Amino acid sequence: MVVAWWAAHRFGYVRGALNGQQVELLVPTSVRDHSQHRIGYVRDLVARPMGVGMELAARRADGTEFPAEIALAPLRIEGSLLVLAAVRDITERKRAEAKFRSLLEAAQNTSVRVTPDRLIHVVTQPPVRPFVHKASPPCRPPP
């Protein structure tokens, strides 16, 4: 693996520490079969996001993990195959999504609409007062 110094720094490594290492060093230990995914990718080389529909994570030098989006792209240079991986830490986005979700769950009578231009509209309806009917005493026929 060849890693730009600033990318290594984001993972908590010093410059050059990741060069020549296996990419599995950056993969959470819970993903034991990552090498099989890597082999599968080499069989079907195409630029694409990794793990569509899955929650992905990456691992820092200290062993902590963070939620990540990862995109892969094959690159051939002088007959050698390289795979470029762009890793984005999405911790803040996940926090914002969780906060938004909890706000919606806490609000009653709320609807959310997302417009085609990706604007979010939250509409809260006033609570509806339940209709209560007090029953009259039963009617008796006149004597």
Short mmCIF file of C-alpha atoms in Angstrom, two decimals:
data_model
loop_
_atom_site.label_atom_id
_atom_site.label_comp_id
_atom_site.label_asym_id
_atom_site.label_seq_id
_atom_site.Cartn_x
_atom_site.Cartn_y
_atom_site.Cartn_z
CA MET A 1 0.00 0.00 0.00
CA VAL A 2 1.23 3.49 -0.84
CA VAL A 3 -0.38 6.28 1.16
CA ALA A 4 -0.14 10.05 0.90
CA TRP A 5 1.40 11.53 4.06
CA TRP A 6 -1.73 13.56 4.90
CA ALA A 7 -3.92 10.46 4.59
CA ALA A 8 -1.59 8.50 6.87
CA HIS A 9 -1.77 11.37 9.37
CA ARG A 10 -5.61 11.23 9.34
CA PHE A 11 -5.37 7.56 10.31
CA GLY A 12 -2.87 8.39 13.08
CA TYR A 13 0.26 7.10 11.35
CA VAL A 14 3.52 8.93 10.75
CA ARG A 15 4.66 9.66 7.22
CA GLY A 16 5.72 6.50 5.40
CA ALA A 17 4.50 4.07 8.09
CA LEU A 18 1.81 2.57 5.85
CA ASN A 19 3.90 2.22 2.70
CA GLY A 20 4.29 -1.45 1.83
CA GLN A 21 1.67 -2.58 4.39
CA GLN A 22 -1.48 -4.56 3.60
CA VAL A 23 -4.67 -2.50 3.34
CA GLU A 24 -6.23 -4.74 6.01
CA LEU A 25 -4.30 -2.66 8.55
CA LEU A 26 -6.95 0.04 8.01
CA VAL A 27 -9.89 -2.38 8.13
CA PRO A 28 -11.74 -3.08 11.40
CA THR A 29 -10.85 -6.40 12.99
CA SER A 30 -14.52 -7.38 12.84
CA VAL A 31 -14.16 -7.64 9.05
CA ARG A 32 -12.05 -10.78 8.96
CA ASP A 33 -12.75 -11.71 5.33
CA HIS A 34 -11.67 -8.40 3.75
CA SER A 35 -8.95 -10.06 1.67
CA GLN A 36 -11.68 -12.01 -0.16
CA HIS A 37 -13.43 -8.73 -0.99
CA ARG A 38 -10.14 -7.33 -2.28
CA ILE A 39 -9.59 -10.37 -4.51
CA GLY A 40 -13.17 -10.08 -5.80
CA TYR A 41 -12.64 -6.44 -6.67
CA VAL A 42 -9.53 -7.24 -8.70
CA ARG A 43 -11.58 -9.76 -10.71
CA ASP A 44 -14.13 -7.07 -11.64
CA LEU A 45 -12.21 -3.80 -11.87
CA VAL A 46 -14.55 -0.84 -12.03
CA ALA A 47 -14.62 2.51 -10.28
CA ARG A 48 -17.37 2.33 -7.68
CA PRO A 49 -18.36 3.04 -4.12
CA MET A 50 -17.49 0.20 -1.78
CA GLY A 51 -20.11 -1.63 0.28
CA VAL A 52 -23.25 -0.09 -1.17
CA GLY A 53 -26.04 -0.43 1.38
CA MET A 54 -23.62 -1.40 4.14
CA GLU A 55 -22.29 0.48 7.14
CA LEU A 56 -18.54 0.72 6.55
CA ALA A 57 -15.84 1.65 9.02
CA ALA A 58 -12.10 2.24 8.98
CA ARG A 59 -9.50 1.70 11.70
CA ARG A 60 -6.96 4.20 12.99
CA ALA A 61 -3.46 3.40 14.26
CA ASP A 62 -4.72 3.41 17.87
CA GLY A 63 -7.37 0.79 17.02
CA THR A 64 -10.35 3.15 17.19
CA GLU A 65 -12.83 2.88 14.37
CA PHE A 66 -14.87 5.52 12.56
CA PRO A 67 -17.78 5.32 10.11
CA ALA A 68 -16.54 5.76 6.56
CA GLU A 69 -17.54 6.08 2.94
CA ILE A 70 -15.04 4.42 0.65
CA ALA A 71 -14.76 4.69 -3.13
CA LEU A 72 -12.46 2.53 -5.24
CA ALA A 73 -10.96 3.16 -8.66
CA PRO A 74 -8.51 0.97 -10.62
CA LEU A 75 -5.44 2.59 -12.13
CA ARG A 76 -2.83 1.02 -14.42
CA ILE A 77 0.61 2.60 -14.46
CA GLU A 78 3.38 1.10 -16.57
CA GLY A 79 1.67 -2.29 -16.56
CA SER A 80 1.11 -2.36 -12.80
CA LEU A 81 -2.34 -2.32 -11.26
CA LEU A 82 -3.03 0.12 -8.45
CA VAL A 83 -6.37 0.61 -6.74
CA LEU A 84 -7.07 4.11 -5.51
CA ALA A 85 -9.21 4.25 -2.40
CA ALA A 86 -10.83 7.47 -1.25
CA VAL A 87 -11.86 7.21 2.40
CA ARG A 88 -14.12 9.82 3.98
CA ASP A 89 -14.76 10.02 7.73
CA ILE A 90 -18.53 10.46 8.04
CA THR A 91 -18.70 10.68 11.84
CA GLU A 92 -20.19 14.18 11.84
CA ARG A 93 -22.79 13.27 9.22
CA LYS A 94 -23.83 10.21 11.25
CA ARG A 95 -24.18 12.39 14.37
CA ALA A 96 -26.33 14.90 12.47
CA GLU A 97 -28.52 12.11 11.06
CA ALA A 98 -29.00 10.63 14.55
CA LYS A 99 -29.91 14.03 15.97
CA PHE A 100 -32.37 14.69 13.17
CA ARG A 101 -33.92 11.23 13.62
CA SER A 102 -34.30 11.72 17.39
CA LEU A 103 -35.92 15.14 16.87
CA LEU A 104 -38.44 13.63 14.48
CA GLU A 105 -39.19 10.76 16.82
CA ALA A 106 -39.72 13.18 19.70
CA ALA A 107 -42.08 15.42 17.74
CA GLN A 108 -45.63 14.20 17.42
CA ASN A 109 -47.77 14.97 14.40
CA THR A 110 -44.74 15.83 12.29
CA SER A 111 -44.23 15.21 8.62
CA VAL A 112 -41.06 15.64 6.61
CA ARG A 113 -40.82 16.42 2.94
CA VAL A 114 -37.65 16.59 0.86
CA THR A 115 -37.95 18.71 -2.26
CA PRO A 116 -36.32 17.80 -5.59
CA ASP A 117 -33.60 20.37 -4.85
CA ARG A 118 -32.85 18.42 -1.62
CA LEU A 119 -34.31 20.93 0.83
CA ILE A 120 -35.93 19.46 3.93
CA HIS A 121 -39.29 20.80 5.06
CA VAL A 122 -40.52 19.76 8.51
CA VAL A 123 -44.17 20.44 9.20
CA THR A 124 -45.62 20.06 12.67
CA GLN A 125 -49.39 19.90 12.90
CA PRO A 126 -51.11 21.13 16.07
CA PRO A 127 -52.34 18.24 18.17
CA VAL A 128 -55.91 17.24 17.47
CA ARG A 129 -58.22 17.47 20.48
CA PRO A 130 -60.06 14.23 20.92
CA PHE A 131 -63.82 14.43 20.52
CA VAL A 132 -65.48 13.46 23.79
CA HIS A 133 -69.21 12.91 23.97
CA LYS A 134 -70.86 12.81 27.33
CA ALA A 135 -73.76 10.43 27.25
CA SER A 136 -77.14 11.74 28.43
CA PRO A 137 -79.16 9.69 30.83
CA PRO A 138 -81.35 7.22 28.97
CA CYS A 139 -84.70 8.59 27.82
CA ARG A 140 -87.77 7.17 29.50
CA PRO A 141 -91.14 7.16 27.91
CA PRO A 142 -93.65 9.53 29.52
CA PRO A 143 -95.98 7.94 32.08
#
